[in-house]
CSV table of C-alpha atoms and ligand atoms in Angstrom, one decimal:
chain,number,residue,atom,x,y,z
F,1,UNK,CA,8.7,0.5,33.8
F,2,UNK,CA,11.3,3.3,32.6
F,3,UNK,CA,14.8,1.9,32.7
F,4,UNK,CA,16.7,5.2,33.0
F,5,UNK,CA,20.4,3.5,32.1
F,6,UNK,CA,19.2,2.3,28.5
F,7,UNK,CA,18.3,4.5,25.3
F,8,UNK,CA,16.7,3.6,22.1
F,9,UNK,CA,18.9,3.5,19.1
F,10,UNK,CA,19.2,7.1,17.5
F,11,UNK,CA,17.6,5.5,14.3
F,12,UNK,CA,14.1,5.6,16.0
F,13,UNK,CA,14.1,9.4,16.8
F,14,UNK,CA,13.9,10.0,13.3
F,15,UNK,CA,10.6,8.9,12.7
F,16,UNK,CA,8.0,11.2,12.9
F,17,UNK,CA,5.6,10.9,15.6
F,18,UNK,CA,2.5,8.3,14.9
F,19,UNK,CA,-0.4,10.3,13.7
F,20,UNK,CA,-2.4,7.5,14.5
F,21,UNK,CA,-1.7,7.4,18.1
F,22,UNK,CA,-4.4,9.6,19.7
F,23,UNK,CA,-7.1,8.0,16.9
F,24,UNK,CA,-6.1,4.9,18.6
F,25,UNK,CA,-6.5,6.2,21.8
F,26,UNK,CA,-10.2,7.6,21.1
F,27,UNK,CA,-10.9,4.2,19.6
F,28,UNK,CA,-10.2,2.1,22.5
F,29,UNK,CA,-12.2,4.6,25.0
F,30,UNK,CA,-15.3,4.4,22.8
F,31,UNK,CA,-15.3,0.5,22.3
F,32,UNK,CA,-15.0,0.5,26.4
F,33,UNK,CA,-17.7,2.9,26.3
F,34,UNK,CA,-19.8,0.4,24.2
F,35,UNK,CA,-19.8,2.1,21.3
F,36,UNK,CA,-21.0,0.5,17.9
F,37,UNK,CA,-17.7,1.7,15.7
F,38,UNK,CA,-17.5,1.4,12.6
F,39,UNK,CA,-14.0,1.3,11.8
F,40,UNK,CA,-12.8,2.5,7.8
F,41,UNK,CA,-9.6,3.6,8.9
F,42,UNK,CA,-7.2,1.0,7.6
F,43,UNK,CA,-6.7,-0.5,4.5
F,44,UNK,CA,-7.7,-3.8,6.0
F,45,UNK,CA,-10.3,-5.4,3.9
F,46,UNK,CA,-13.1,-7.5,5.6
F,47,UNK,CA,-14.3,-10.8,5.1
F,48,UNK,CA,-11.8,-14.2,4.5
F,49,UNK,CA,-10.0,-15.2,1.8
F,50,UNK,CA,-11.3,-17.0,-1.0
F,51,UNK,CA,-12.0,-20.8,-0.1
F,52,UNK,CA,-9.9,-22.4,-2.6
F,53,UNK,CA,-7.2,-20.3,-1.0
F,54,UNK,CA,-8.3,-21.4,2.7
F,55,UNK,CA,-8.6,-25.3,1.1
F,56,UNK,CA,-4.9,-25.2,0.0
F,57,UNK,CA,-3.5,-23.8,3.4
F,58,UNK,CA,-5.4,-26.6,4.9
F,59,UNK,CA,-4.3,-29.2,2.9
F,60,UNK,CA,-0.8,-28.0,2.7
F,61,UNK,CA,-1.2,-27.7,6.5
F,62,UNK,CA,-1.4,-31.4,6.6
F,63,UNK,CA,2.0,-32.2,5.0
F,64,UNK,CA,4.9,-32.9,7.5
F,65,UNK,CA,6.9,-31.4,4.8
F,66,UNK,CA,5.6,-27.6,5.4
F,67,UNK,CA,6.2,-27.6,8.5
F,68,UNK,CA,10.0,-27.0,8.9
F,69,UNK,CA,12.0,-23.9,7.7
F,70,UNK,CA,10.8,-22.8,4.4
F,71,UNK,CA,13.8,-22.2,1.6
F,72,UNK,CA,15.3,-18.6,2.1
F,73,UNK,CA,14.5,-18.0,-1.1
F,74,UNK,CA,10.9,-18.7,-1.3
F,75,UNK,CA,9.4,-21.8,-2.5
F,76,UNK,CA,10.2,-23.0,-6.4
F,77,UNK,CA,6.6,-23.2,-6.9
F,78,UNK,CA,5.4,-19.6,-5.9
F,79,UNK,CA,8.1,-18.0,-7.4
F,80,UNK,CA,6.7,-19.9,-10.6
F,81,UNK,CA,3.3,-18.9,-9.5
F,82,UNK,CA,5.0,-15.3,-9.3
F,83,UNK,CA,6.5,-15.2,-12.7
F,84,UNK,CA,3.5,-16.6,-14.6
F,85,UNK,CA,1.2,-14.4,-13.6
F,86,UNK,CA,3.5,-11.6,-14.4
F,87,UNK,CA,3.3,-12.6,-18.1
F,88,UNK,CA,-0.3,-13.4,-18.0
F,89,UNK,CA,-1.3,-10.4,-16.9
F,90,UNK,CA,1.2,-7.9,-18.0
F,91,UNK,CA,3.1,-10.0,-21.0
F,92,UNK,CA,6.2,-9.0,-18.8
F,93,UNK,CA,9.1,-12.4,-18.8
F,94,UNK,CA,10.8,-12.8,-15.6
F,95,UNK,CA,13.1,-15.4,-14.4
F,96,UNK,CA,11.6,-16.9,-11.0
F,97,UNK,CA,15.0,-17.7,-9.9
F,98,UNK,CA,16.7,-14.2,-9.9
F,99,UNK,CA,14.0,-11.9,-10.9
F,100,UNK,CA,11.5,-13.1,-8.0
F,101,UNK,CA,11.4,-12.9,-4.3
F,102,UNK,CA,8.6,-13.5,-2.2
F,103,UNK,CA,7.9,-11.5,1.0
F,104,UNK,CA,6.3,-11.5,4.8
F,105,UNK,CA,4.3,-8.9,3.3
F,106,UNK,CA,5.1,-6.2,1.0
F,107,UNK,CA,5.8,-3.9,4.1
F,108,UNK,CA,8.6,-5.8,5.5
F,109,UNK,CA,10.3,-5.8,1.7
F,110,UNK,CA,9.8,-1.8,1.3
F,111,UNK,CA,11.3,-1.0,4.6
F,112,UNK,CA,14.3,-3.5,4.5
F,113,UNK,CA,15.0,-2.3,0.9
F,114,UNK,CA,15.8,0.4,2.4
F,115,UNK,CA,18.1,-0.9,5.1
F,116,UNK,CA,20.2,-2.9,1.8
F,117,UNK,CA,20.4,-0.1,0.1
F,118,UNK,CA,20.6,3.2,2.1
F,119,UNK,CA,23.8,4.3,4.2
F,120,UNK,CA,23.2,7.4,6.4
F,121,UNK,CA,23.0,10.4,4.4
F,122,UNK,CA,22.0,9.2,1.2
F,123,UNK,CA,19.2,10.6,-0.5
F,124,UNK,CA,15.6,9.5,-1.3
F,125,UNK,CA,13.0,10.8,-3.3
F,126,UNK,CA,9.4,9.9,-1.4
F,127,UNK,CA,6.1,11.7,-2.5
F,128,UNK,CA,4.1,13.3,0.4
F,129,UNK,CA,1.4,11.8,0.8
F,130,UNK,CA,2.3,8.7,0.5
F,131,UNK,CA,2.3,5.3,2.3
F,132,UNK,CA,4.0,5.4,5.6
F,133,UNK,CA,6.8,2.3,4.5
F,134,UNK,CA,7.7,4.4,1.5
F,135,UNK,CA,9.4,7.0,4.0
F,136,UNK,CA,9.9,5.1,7.5
F,137,UNK,CA,11.7,2.6,6.1
F,138,UNK,CA,14.4,4.9,4.5
F,139,UNK,CA,14.1,7.1,7.6
F,140,UNK,CA,15.3,4.2,9.6
F,141,UNK,CA,18.6,3.7,7.6
F,142,UNK,CA,19.2,7.5,8.1
F,143,UNK,CA,18.1,8.4,4.7
F,144,UNK,CA,17.9,11.9,3.4
F,145,UNK,CA,14.2,12.2,2.2
F,146,UNK,CA,13.7,14.8,-0.4
F,147,UNK,CA,9.8,15.1,-0.3
F,148,UNK,CA,8.0,15.4,-3.7
F,149,UNK,CA,4.6,17.5,-3.1
F,150,UNK,CA,1.9,15.8,-4.5
F,151,UNK,CA,-1.6,18.4,-5.6
F,152,UNK,CA,-5.0,18.0,-6.4
F,153,UNK,CA,-4.4,20.4,-9.2
F,154,UNK,CA,-1.5,17.5,-11.1
F,155,UNK,CA,-3.6,14.7,-9.9
F,156,UNK,CA,-1.5,13.4,-7.7
F,157,UNK,CA,1.1,12.5,-10.4
F,158,UNK,CA,4.7,12.9,-9.4
F,159,UNK,CA,5.9,16.5,-11.2
F,160,UNK,CA,9.4,14.9,-12.0
F,161,UNK,CA,10.2,18.9,-13.2
F,162,UNK,CA,9.8,20.2,-9.6
F,163,UNK,CA,12.9,17.7,-8.4
F,164,UNK,CA,16.0,20.1,-8.4
F,165,UNK,CA,18.7,18.6,-11.0
F,166,UNK,CA,21.5,19.2,-7.7
F,167,UNK,CA,18.6,16.6,-6.3
F,168,UNK,CA,18.5,14.4,-8.5
F,169,UNK,CA,21.9,14.1,-8.9
F,170,UNK,CA,22.2,13.1,-5.5
F,171,UNK,CA,19.2,10.8,-5.3
F,172,UNK,CA,19.3,7.1,-4.9
F,173,UNK,CA,16.0,5.5,-4.6
F,174,UNK,CA,12.6,7.0,-6.1
F,175,UNK,CA,9.6,5.2,-4.2
F,176,UNK,CA,6.3,5.7,-5.9
F,177,UNK,CA,3.1,4.0,-6.4
F,178,UNK,CA,0.3,4.0,-8.5
F,179,UNK,CA,-2.7,3.3,-8.2
F,180,UNK,CA,-1.8,5.1,-5.6
F,181,UNK,CA,-2.7,5.1,-1.2
F,182,UNK,CA,-3.6,7.5,-0.1
F,183,UNK,CA,-5.3,9.3,-2.8
F,184,UNK,CA,-6.4,6.9,-5.1
F,185,UNK,CA,-4.8,8.7,-7.9
F,186,UNK,CA,-3.5,6.2,-10.9
F,187,UNK,CA,-0.7,6.9,-13.7
F,188,UNK,CA,-0.8,6.8,-17.5
F,189,UNK,CA,1.7,4.7,-19.0
F,190,UNK,CA,3.3,7.7,-20.7
F,191,UNK,CA,3.8,8.9,-16.7
F,192,UNK,CA,6.1,5.4,-16.2
F,193,UNK,CA,8.2,6.0,-19.3
F,194,UNK,CA,9.2,9.5,-18.2
F,195,UNK,CA,9.9,8.1,-15.0
F,196,UNK,CA,12.1,5.5,-16.7
F,197,UNK,CA,13.9,8.1,-18.7
F,198,UNK,CA,14.6,10.0,-15.7
F,199,UNK,CA,15.9,7.1,-13.3
F,200,UNK,CA,18.5,6.1,-16.4
F,201,UNK,CA,19.3,9.8,-16.6
F,202,UNK,CA,20.2,10.5,-12.9
F,203,UNK,CA,20.5,6.0,-12.0
F,204,UNK,CA,18.1,6.3,-9.5
F,205,UNK,CA,16.4,3.1,-8.8
F,206,UNK,CA,12.7,3.1,-9.1
F,207,UNK,CA,10.9,1.1,-6.0
F,208,UNK,CA,6.9,0.9,-7.5
F,209,UNK,CA,4.5,-0.5,-5.3
F,210,UNK,CA,1.8,-1.9,-7.4
F,211,UNK,CA,0.1,-3.3,-4.9
F,212,UNK,CA,-3.8,-2.2,-5.9
F,213,UNK,CA,-2.8,-4.1,-9.2
F,214,UNK,CA,-6.0,-5.7,-9.3
F,215,UNK,CA,-8.3,-3.3,-7.4
F,216,UNK,CA,-9.0,-1.3,-10.5
F,217,UNK,CA,-12.6,-0.5,-11.8
F,218,UNK,CA,-15.0,0.3,-14.8
F,219,UNK,CA,-12.2,-1.3,-17.1
F,220,UNK,CA,-9.5,0.3,-16.2
F,221,UNK,CA,-6.0,-1.8,-16.0
F,222,UNK,CA,-3.2,-0.5,-14.1
F,223,UNK,CA,0.3,-0.5,-15.7
F,224,UNK,CA,3.2,-2.3,-14.5
F,225,UNK,CA,6.6,-0.3,-14.3
F,226,UNK,CA,8.2,-3.5,-15.8
F,227,UNK,CA,6.1,-3.4,-18.8
F,228,UNK,CA,8.3,-0.3,-20.1
F,229,UNK,CA,11.3,-1.1,-21.8
F,230,UNK,CA,14.6,-1.0,-19.8
F,231,UNK,CA,12.6,-0.8,-16.5
F,232,UNK,CA,14.2,-3.8,-15.0
F,233,UNK,CA,17.5,-2.5,-15.7
F,234,UNK,CA,16.9,0.0,-12.9
F,235,UNK,CA,13.5,-1.2,-10.8
F,236,UNK,CA,11.7,-3.3,-9.1
F,237,UNK,CA,8.3,-3.7,-8.0
F,238,UNK,CA,6.3,-4.8,-4.9
F,239,UNK,CA,3.0,-6.5,-4.5
F,240,UNK,CA,0.8,-8.0,-2.0
F,241,UNK,CA,-1.8,-10.7,-1.3
F,242,UNK,CA,-3.2,-8.8,1.4
F,243,UNK,CA,-5.9,-6.5,-0.4
F,244,UNK,CA,-7.1,-8.3,-3.3
F,245,UNK,CA,-7.3,-11.9,-1.8
F,246,UNK,CA,-8.7,-10.4,1.3
F,247,UNK,CA,-5.1,-12.0,3.2
F,248,UNK,CA,-4.0,-9.1,5.1
F,249,UNK,CA,-3.3,-11.4,8.2
F,250,UNK,CA,-1.4,-13.5,6.0
F,251,UNK,CA,1.5,-11.9,5.4
F,252,UNK,CA,2.1,-12.4,2.1
F,253,UNK,CA,3.8,-10.4,-0.5
F,254,UNK,CA,7.0,-10.4,-3.3
F,255,UNK,CA,8.8,-8.2,-5.1
F,256,UNK,CA,10.2,-8.4,-9.0
F,257,UNK,CA,12.5,-7.3,-11.2
F,258,UNK,CA,16.1,-6.1,-11.5
F,259,UNK,CA,18.0,-9.3,-10.2
F,260,UNK,CA,21.3,-7.8,-8.6
F,261,UNK,CA,18.5,-5.7,-6.2
F,262,UNK,CA,16.6,-8.7,-5.5
F,263,UNK,CA,19.9,-10.2,-4.9
F,264,UNK,CA,20.6,-7.3,-2.5
F,265,UNK,CA,17.5,-7.8,-0.6
F,266,UNK,CA,17.4,-11.6,-0.1
F,267,UNK,CA,21.1,-11.2,1.2
F,268,UNK,CA,19.9,-8.9,4.1
F,269,UNK,CA,16.7,-10.9,4.9
F,270,UNK,CA,18.9,-14.2,5.2
F,271,UNK,CA,20.3,-12.5,8.3
F,272,UNK,CA,16.9,-11.4,9.7
F,273,UNK,CA,14.0,-14.0,8.9
F,274,UNK,CA,13.2,-17.4,7.4
F,275,UNK,CA,10.6,-16.2,5.2
F,276,UNK,CA,6.9,-17.5,5.0
F,277,UNK,CA,5.6,-20.1,6.0
F,278,UNK,CA,5.5,-22.9,3.3
F,279,UNK,CA,1.9,-23.4,3.5
F,280,UNK,CA,1.0,-20.1,3.5
F,281,UNK,CA,3.3,-20.1,0.1
F,282,UNK,CA,1.0,-22.6,-1.1
F,283,UNK,CA,-2.3,-21.0,-0.4
F,284,UNK,CA,-0.4,-17.9,-1.9
F,285,UNK,CA,-0.1,-19.5,-5.1
F,286,UNK,CA,-3.2,-21.1,-5.2
F,287,UNK,CA,-5.0,-17.3,-5.1
F,288,UNK,CA,-2.5,-15.9,-8.5
F,289,UNK,CA,-4.1,-18.7,-9.7
F,290,UNK,CA,-7.9,-18.2,-9.3
F,291,UNK,CA,-9.8,-17.6,-12.2
F,292,UNK,CA,-10.9,-14.1,-13.5
F,293,UNK,CA,-14.4,-14.4,-12.7
F,294,UNK,CA,-13.3,-14.2,-8.6
F,295,UNK,CA,-11.3,-11.0,-9.5
F,296,UNK,CA,-14.2,-9.5,-11.4
F,297,UNK,CA,-16.1,-10.4,-8.4
F,298,UNK,CA,-13.9,-8.1,-5.6
F,299,UNK,CA,-13.7,-5.6,-8.4
F,300,UNK,CA,-17.8,-5.0,-8.8
F,301,UNK,CA,-17.9,-5.1,-4.5
F,302,UNK,CA,-15.4,-2.8,-4.2
F,303,UNK,CA,-16.7,0.0,-7.0
F,304,UNK,CA,-20.7,-1.1,-5.8
F,305,UNK,CA,-19.4,0.6,-2.3
F,306,UNK,CA,-17.5,3.4,-3.9
F,307,UNK,CA,-20.2,4.3,-6.1
F,308,UNK,CA,-22.7,3.8,-2.9
F,309,UNK,CA,-21.0,6.3,-0.5
F,310,UNK,CA,-20.1,8.8,-3.2
F,311,UNK,CA,-24.0,9.2,-3.7
F,312,UNK,CA,-24.3,9.3,0.0
F,313,UNK,CA,-22.0,12.0,0.4
F,314,UNK,CA,-22.6,13.9,-2.9
F,315,UNK,CA,-26.0,14.5,-0.9
F,316,UNK,CA,-24.1,16.0,2.1
F,317,UNK,CA,-22.0,18.5,0.2
F,318,UNK,CA,-19.2,16.4,-0.9
F,319,UNK,CA,-18.3,16.5,-4.7
F,320,UNK,CA,-16.1,13.5,-5.5
F,321,UNK,CA,-15.4,11.9,-8.8
F,322,UNK,CA,-14.8,8.1,-8.7
F,323,UNK,CA,-11.5,7.1,-8.5
F,324,UNK,CA,-10.4,4.5,-11.0
F,325,UNK,CA,-8.6,2.0,-9.1
F,326,UNK,CA,-8.0,1.4,-5.1
F,327,UNK,CA,-10.3,0.4,-1.9
F,328,UNK,CA,-10.4,4.2,-0.6
F,329,UNK,CA,-12.2,7.7,-1.0
F,330,UNK,CA,-9.6,10.3,-0.6
F,331,UNK,CA,-11.8,13.4,0.3
F,332,UNK,CA,-11.3,17.0,1.1
F,333,UNK,CA,-12.0,18.2,4.8
F,334,UNK,CA,-14.7,20.8,5.2
F,335,UNK,CA,-13.7,24.3,5.1
F,336,UNK,CA,-11.4,25.7,8.0
F,337,UNK,CA,-11.2,22.1,9.3
F,338,UNK,CA,-7.7,20.3,9.4
F,339,UNK,CA,-7.6,16.8,8.9
F,340,UNK,CA,-6.8,15.6,12.3
F,341,UNK,CA,-9.3,18.0,14.0
F,342,UNK,CA,-12.0,16.8,11.3
F,343,UNK,CA,-10.9,13.0,12.1
F,344,UNK,CA,-11.1,13.1,15.8
F,345,UNK,CA,-14.7,14.9,15.2
F,346,UNK,CA,-16.0,12.6,13.1
F,347,UNK,CA,-15.1,9.9,15.7
F,348,UNK,CA,-16.2,11.6,18.8
F,349,UNK,CA,-19.6,12.5,17.2
F,350,UNK,CA,-20.3,9.3,15.0
F,351,UNK,CA,-18.3,6.1,16.1
F,352,UNK,CA,-16.9,6.4,12.8
F,353,UNK,CA,-12.9,6.0,12.3
F,354,UNK,CA,-11.4,7.8,9.3
F,355,UNK,CA,-7.8,8.1,8.5
F,356,UNK,CA,-6.5,12.4,8.7
F,357,UNK,CA,-4.7,12.5,5.8
F,358,UNK,CA,-1.5,14.1,7.2
F,359,UNK,CA,-1.3,10.4,8.7
F,360,UNK,CA,0.6,10.0,4.6
F,361,UNK,CA,2.7,13.1,5.1
F,362,UNK,CA,2.4,16.8,5.6
F,363,UNK,CA,0.8,17.5,1.7
F,364,UNK,CA,-2.4,15.0,2.9
F,365,UNK,CA,-2.9,17.7,5.3
F,366,UNK,CA,-6.7,19.5,4.3
F,367,UNK,CA,-7.6,15.4,3.3
F,368,UNK,CA,-9.1,12.1,4.9
F,369,UNK,CA,-9.1,8.8,3.3
F,370,UNK,CA,-12.5,6.0,3.9
F,371,UNK,CA,-11.8,2.8,3.6
F,372,UNK,CA,-14.2,0.8,1.7
F,373,UNK,CA,-13.9,-2.2,4.2
F,374,UNK,CA,-17.4,-2.7,4.9
F,375,UNK,CA,-20.8,-3.7,3.2
F,376,UNK,CA,-23.3,-1.0,1.7
F,377,UNK,CA,-25.9,-1.6,4.5
F,378,UNK,CA,-22.7,-0.4,7.1
F,379,UNK,CA,-21.9,2.3,4.7
F,380,UNK,CA,-25.2,3.4,4.9
F,381,UNK,CA,-25.4,3.5,8.9
F,382,UNK,CA,-22.4,5.9,8.6
F,383,UNK,CA,-24.5,8.3,5.8
F,384,UNK,CA,-27.2,8.4,8.6
F,385,UNK,CA,-24.7,9.0,11.5
F,386,UNK,CA,-23.0,12.0,9.5
F,387,UNK,CA,-26.5,13.3,8.8
F,388,UNK,CA,-27.4,13.0,12.3
F,389,UNK,CA,-24.5,14.7,13.8
F,390,UNK,CA,-24.8,17.6,10.7
F,391,UNK,CA,-21.1,16.3,9.2
F,392,UNK,CA,-21.0,17.7,6.1
F,393,UNK,CA,-19.0,19.7,3.5
F,394,UNK,CA,-19.9,23.4,3.6
M,401,PLP,C1,-1.8,-1.9,1.8
M,401,PLP,C2,-0.9,-1.2,1.1
M,401,PLP,C3,0.5,-2.8,1.1
M,401,PLP,C4,0.6,-4.3,1.5
M,401,PLP,O1,1.2,-4.5,2.8
M,401,PLP,P1,1.6,-6.0,2.9
M,401,PLP,O2,2.6,-5.5,4.3
M,401,PLP,O3,1.5,-6.7,2.1
M,401,PLP,O4,0.2,-6.3,3.7
M,401,PLP,C5,2.2,-2.0,0.7
M,401,PLP,N1,1.6,-0.7,0.0
M,401,PLP,C6,0.5,0.1,-0.2
M,401,PLP,C7,0.8,1.4,-0.9
M,401,PLP,C8,-0.4,-0.4,0.6
M,401,PLP,O5,-1.4,0.2,0.8
């Protein structure tokens, strides 16, 4: 029932329409018709969390101390596990009390960070395409977004020289993310050095999203922003347990870096939430301590799927170079077809759900993202359906 005497807050009007809505509608209709949908739309890993993580959660549930409100700032042992993990993976020293904060998933933190730091009218630099929370959070806070256009020609790397001097001088925050969702691009260490230099010069807070830290293949090791000298003075970095550890539904992630900024985010969150259920923090702690073999298995799983799908799509006309990281393929739509049109066409003709690139911002137009969240049997079925329906790149 619609209420005519109350209107939504204006901050909601700032949000661009949700491209997924039409796709969702069609998904519902297809399911109602009994169609066997293959959903490669979201970045939602298939399968359960590792058994030691599940065991740790069950054990923690048996302890009555874990059932009350958790500490606002997260449990001391999870924060310690975070900083130990950072030391082991990147050789970066962090103070577990002031430079690490557990989050109810990194999306929560990315959004709330904007509420803690952005006043209406503040300029925030955000690449396009990008993960929606990187621009939707600032928009809710009333930011004036300056989009940085990423292009295939630049390997989807931010070209700082395209940012006008006047904009750089005004800008308060730069959100960025490598290995990148949705483009699968990776950034060399020199890129991070340049960004740190730029941010220090213009006094811009760097917000780096390293949520694909471990989903890297063929020996490639992603760089942490915090490895760069001086980065901690102007930057923070977000992580999630959703992807590597199949824990997307558990809602747990964390942020590390500059203690002032972390304190600001914590102050806001103290007024909005109570943090993460302690039993889940215990499980997350266990995940960060898993042996390297677990990570290698995950990497193997995704790179096998990547190679399988690249080969199959290759036979249908797509030339795709293997990405060094993430759990996606980012592919061009056939000439003459827009992102939304192509994604809807594929869904209607084959029951396969893929994401139109423009869901990640206007510069994603002309591309679609395919998540590698099904095993090779299912991906083989995707290719069969594509062949049957005549879906190809030509
Ligand atoms: C999946 C994803 C996240 C994860 O968010 P959670 O809220 O931790 O599940 C964050 N950033 C990017 C770029 C992602 O792709």
